[in-house]
Short mmCIF file of C-alpha atoms in Angstrom, two decimals:
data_model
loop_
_atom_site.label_atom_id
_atom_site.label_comp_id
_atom_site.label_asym_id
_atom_site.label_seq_id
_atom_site.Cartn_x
_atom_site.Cartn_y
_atom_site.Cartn_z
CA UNK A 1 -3.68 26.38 56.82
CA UNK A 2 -2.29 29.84 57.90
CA UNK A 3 -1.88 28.34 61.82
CA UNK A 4 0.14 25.60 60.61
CA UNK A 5 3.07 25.30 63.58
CA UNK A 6 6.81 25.73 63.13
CA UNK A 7 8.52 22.40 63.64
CA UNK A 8 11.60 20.73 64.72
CA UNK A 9 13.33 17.65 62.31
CA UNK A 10 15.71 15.96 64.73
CA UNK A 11 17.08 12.81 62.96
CA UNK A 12 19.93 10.65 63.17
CA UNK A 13 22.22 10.77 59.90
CA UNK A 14 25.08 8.17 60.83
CA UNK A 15 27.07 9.21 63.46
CA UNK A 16 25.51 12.59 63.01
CA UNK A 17 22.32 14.66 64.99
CA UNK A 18 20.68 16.85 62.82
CA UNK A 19 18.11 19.31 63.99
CA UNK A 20 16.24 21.56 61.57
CA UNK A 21 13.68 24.14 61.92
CA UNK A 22 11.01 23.54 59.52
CA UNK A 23 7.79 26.18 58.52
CA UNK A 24 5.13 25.26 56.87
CA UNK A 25 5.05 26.12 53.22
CA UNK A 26 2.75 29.23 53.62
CA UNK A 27 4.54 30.95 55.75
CA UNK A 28 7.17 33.55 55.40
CA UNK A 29 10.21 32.24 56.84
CA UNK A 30 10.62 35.02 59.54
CA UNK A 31 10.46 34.54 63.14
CA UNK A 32 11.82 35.47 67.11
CA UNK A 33 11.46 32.13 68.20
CA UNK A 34 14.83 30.50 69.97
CA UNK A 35 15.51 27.23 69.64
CA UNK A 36 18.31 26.29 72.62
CA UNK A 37 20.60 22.81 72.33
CA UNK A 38 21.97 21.62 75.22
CA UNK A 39 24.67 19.17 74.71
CA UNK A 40 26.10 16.95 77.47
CA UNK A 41 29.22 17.52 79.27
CA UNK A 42 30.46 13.89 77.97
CA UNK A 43 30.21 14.71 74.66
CA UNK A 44 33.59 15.41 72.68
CA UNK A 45 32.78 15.14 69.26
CA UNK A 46 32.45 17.72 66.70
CA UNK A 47 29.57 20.94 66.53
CA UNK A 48 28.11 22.24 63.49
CA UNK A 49 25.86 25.35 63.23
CA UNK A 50 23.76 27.09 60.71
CA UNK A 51 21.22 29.94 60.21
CA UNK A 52 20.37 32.62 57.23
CA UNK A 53 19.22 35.50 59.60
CA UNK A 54 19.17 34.55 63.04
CA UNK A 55 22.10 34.59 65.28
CA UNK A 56 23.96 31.75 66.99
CA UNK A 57 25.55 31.31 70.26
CA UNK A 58 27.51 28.71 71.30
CA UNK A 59 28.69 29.92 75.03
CA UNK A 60 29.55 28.33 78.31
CA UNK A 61 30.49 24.93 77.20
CA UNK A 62 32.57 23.74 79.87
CA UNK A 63 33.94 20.47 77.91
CA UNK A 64 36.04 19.82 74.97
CA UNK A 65 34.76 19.47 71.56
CA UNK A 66 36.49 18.06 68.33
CA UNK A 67 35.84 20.47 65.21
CA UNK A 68 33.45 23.38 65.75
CA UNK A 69 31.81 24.86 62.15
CA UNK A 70 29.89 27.50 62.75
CA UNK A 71 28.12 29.33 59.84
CA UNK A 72 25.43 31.97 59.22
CA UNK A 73 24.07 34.51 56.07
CA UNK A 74 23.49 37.50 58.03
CA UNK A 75 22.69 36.48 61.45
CA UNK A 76 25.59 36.92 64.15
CA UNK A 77 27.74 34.05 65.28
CA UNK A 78 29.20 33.89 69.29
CA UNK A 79 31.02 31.59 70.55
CA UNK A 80 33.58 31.06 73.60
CA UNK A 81 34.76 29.10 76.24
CA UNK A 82 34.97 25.39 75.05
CA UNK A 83 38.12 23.79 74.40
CA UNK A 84 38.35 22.34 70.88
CA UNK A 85 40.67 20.96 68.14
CA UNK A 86 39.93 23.94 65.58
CA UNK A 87 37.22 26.51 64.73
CA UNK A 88 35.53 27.43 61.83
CA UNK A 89 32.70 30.40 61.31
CA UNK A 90 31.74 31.93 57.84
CA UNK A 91 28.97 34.89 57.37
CA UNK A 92 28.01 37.49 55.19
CA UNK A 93 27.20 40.21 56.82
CA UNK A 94 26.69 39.35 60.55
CA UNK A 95 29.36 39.88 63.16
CA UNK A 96 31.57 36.81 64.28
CA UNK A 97 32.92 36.83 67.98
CA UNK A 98 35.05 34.28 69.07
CA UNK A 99 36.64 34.14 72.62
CA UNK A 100 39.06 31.56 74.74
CA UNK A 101 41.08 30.66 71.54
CA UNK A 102 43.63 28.17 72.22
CA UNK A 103 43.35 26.39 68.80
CA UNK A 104 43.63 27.29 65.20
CA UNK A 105 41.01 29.58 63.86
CA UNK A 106 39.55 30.03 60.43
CA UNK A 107 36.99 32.81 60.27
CA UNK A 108 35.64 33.80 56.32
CA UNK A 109 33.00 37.49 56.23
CA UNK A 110 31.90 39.77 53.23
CA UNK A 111 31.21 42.90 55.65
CA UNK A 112 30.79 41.50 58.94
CA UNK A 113 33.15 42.75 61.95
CA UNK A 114 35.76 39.55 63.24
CA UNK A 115 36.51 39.62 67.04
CA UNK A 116 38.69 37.59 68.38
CA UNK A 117 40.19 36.79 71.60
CA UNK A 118 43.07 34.40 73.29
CA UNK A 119 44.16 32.24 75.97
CA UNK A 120 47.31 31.51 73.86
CA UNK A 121 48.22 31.68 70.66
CA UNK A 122 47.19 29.66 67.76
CA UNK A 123 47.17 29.60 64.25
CA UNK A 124 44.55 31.69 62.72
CA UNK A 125 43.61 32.99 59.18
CA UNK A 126 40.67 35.41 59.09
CA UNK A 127 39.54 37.10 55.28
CA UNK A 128 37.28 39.77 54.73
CA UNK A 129 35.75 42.12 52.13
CA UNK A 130 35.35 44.91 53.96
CA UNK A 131 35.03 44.05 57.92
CA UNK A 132 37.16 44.81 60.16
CA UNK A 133 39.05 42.68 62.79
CA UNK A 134 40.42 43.06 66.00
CA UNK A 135 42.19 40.23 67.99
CA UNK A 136 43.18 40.39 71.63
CA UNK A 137 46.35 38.24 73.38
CA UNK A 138 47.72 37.73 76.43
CA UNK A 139 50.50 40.56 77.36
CA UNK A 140 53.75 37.98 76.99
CA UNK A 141 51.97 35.52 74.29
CA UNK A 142 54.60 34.93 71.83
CA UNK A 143 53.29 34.96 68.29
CA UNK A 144 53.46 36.20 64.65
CA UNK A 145 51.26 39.03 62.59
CA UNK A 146 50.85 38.87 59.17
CA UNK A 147 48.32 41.70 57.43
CA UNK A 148 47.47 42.23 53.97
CA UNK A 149 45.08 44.69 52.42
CA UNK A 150 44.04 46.96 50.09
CA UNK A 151 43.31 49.92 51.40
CA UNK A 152 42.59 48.83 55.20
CA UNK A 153 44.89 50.05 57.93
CA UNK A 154 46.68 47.83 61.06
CA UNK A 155 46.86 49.29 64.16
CA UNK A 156 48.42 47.80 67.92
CA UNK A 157 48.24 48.24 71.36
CA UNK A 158 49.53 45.04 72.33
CA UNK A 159 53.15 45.74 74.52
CA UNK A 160 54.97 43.22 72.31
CA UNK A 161 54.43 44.85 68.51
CA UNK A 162 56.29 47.55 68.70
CA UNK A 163 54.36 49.25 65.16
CA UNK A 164 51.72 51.54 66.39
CA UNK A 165 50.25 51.53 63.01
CA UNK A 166 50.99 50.52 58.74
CA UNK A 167 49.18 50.56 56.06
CA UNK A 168 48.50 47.92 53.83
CA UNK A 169 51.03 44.67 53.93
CA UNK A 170 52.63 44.63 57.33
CA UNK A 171 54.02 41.40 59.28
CA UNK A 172 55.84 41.64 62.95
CA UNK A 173 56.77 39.12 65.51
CA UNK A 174 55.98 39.29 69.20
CA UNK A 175 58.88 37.10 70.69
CA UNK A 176 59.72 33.89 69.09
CA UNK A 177 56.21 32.66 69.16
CA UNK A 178 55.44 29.45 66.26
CA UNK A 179 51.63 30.65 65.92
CA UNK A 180 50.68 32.57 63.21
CA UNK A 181 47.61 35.31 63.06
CA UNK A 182 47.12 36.49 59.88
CA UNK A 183 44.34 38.29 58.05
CA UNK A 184 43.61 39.48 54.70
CA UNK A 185 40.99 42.09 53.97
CA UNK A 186 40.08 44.30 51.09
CA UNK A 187 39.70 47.49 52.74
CA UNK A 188 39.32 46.09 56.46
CA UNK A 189 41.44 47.51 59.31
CA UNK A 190 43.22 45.34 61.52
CA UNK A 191 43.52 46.24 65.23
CA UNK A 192 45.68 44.13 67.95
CA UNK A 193 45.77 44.31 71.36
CA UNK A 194 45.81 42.57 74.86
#
């Protein structure tokens, strides 16, 4: 029937949780609900998130995790704080907004705007169609800039590039720093700062 309820799947696949919202098959898959996952401070294994239009936020998790894989269609995707081997987020169109990087970072958008911002530096590699990026480091982080594009334009404020702004291809080092930040985009800028 039309009042048929929204439901959770939570199952055990291995060594995995799973939890899935399920609708009934009437219904239009479109809702405000919020579905909230607390995970315990013990836990150090890896976190995997996914939505088509709703947003996630993974914020405030005071522990360390393994691999983090965060994913979404057009929905926004937040997350900051934990310490954690390596990130991953993906969308299409939503905005991605990562913060208290210490690890290497992989972040993959069609239009959506990457934000990004350090502890340290770490190996990253952001691509985009068309959104643009901006990443923020400490003032004396030591670290490497590589940007490639199209028609997109880099610009810095950070102290240690000393290239106010290129266009197209463009690579710099701040210091002698190992760690290597570099993003491709088809007609994304690329702004760095502290």
């Amino acid at each position: 029937s039309v009042g048929d309820p929204i439901w959770l799947d939570a199952r055990k696949e291995g060594g995995r949780l799973v939890i899935e919202v399920r609708y009934p098959d009437n219904m239009i898959r479109s809702s405000d609900s919020k579905l909230t996952v607390t995970i315990p401070e013990s836990y150090a294994g890896s976190l995997s998130a996914s939505a088509v239009s709703g947003s996630i936020a993974a914020e405030g998790l005071p522990f360390r995790l393994a691999k983090v894989k965060l994913g979404n269609v057009s929905g926004g995707i937040r997350f900051g704080t934990a310490s954690c081997e390596a990130i991953e987020a993906g969308a299409v169109s939503g905005r991605v907004e990562i913060s208290g990087i210490a690890a290497p970072v992989k972040v993959k958008t069609v239009s959506g705007e990457v934000s990004l911002a350090y502890v340290a530096p770490a190996d990253t590699n952001v691509e985009t169609v068309s959104g643009g990026v901006s990443a923020r480091l400490p003032k004396d982080a030591a670290f490497r800039v590589e940007f490639g594009s199209v028609s997109g334009r880099f610009r810095s404020s950070h102290p240690a590039i000393n290239v106010s702004s290129a266009k197209g291809n463009f690579s710099a080092a701040a210091g002698d720093g190992a760690a290597t930040i570099q993003v491709n985009t088809t007609s994304g800028n690329f702004e760095i700062g502290e």
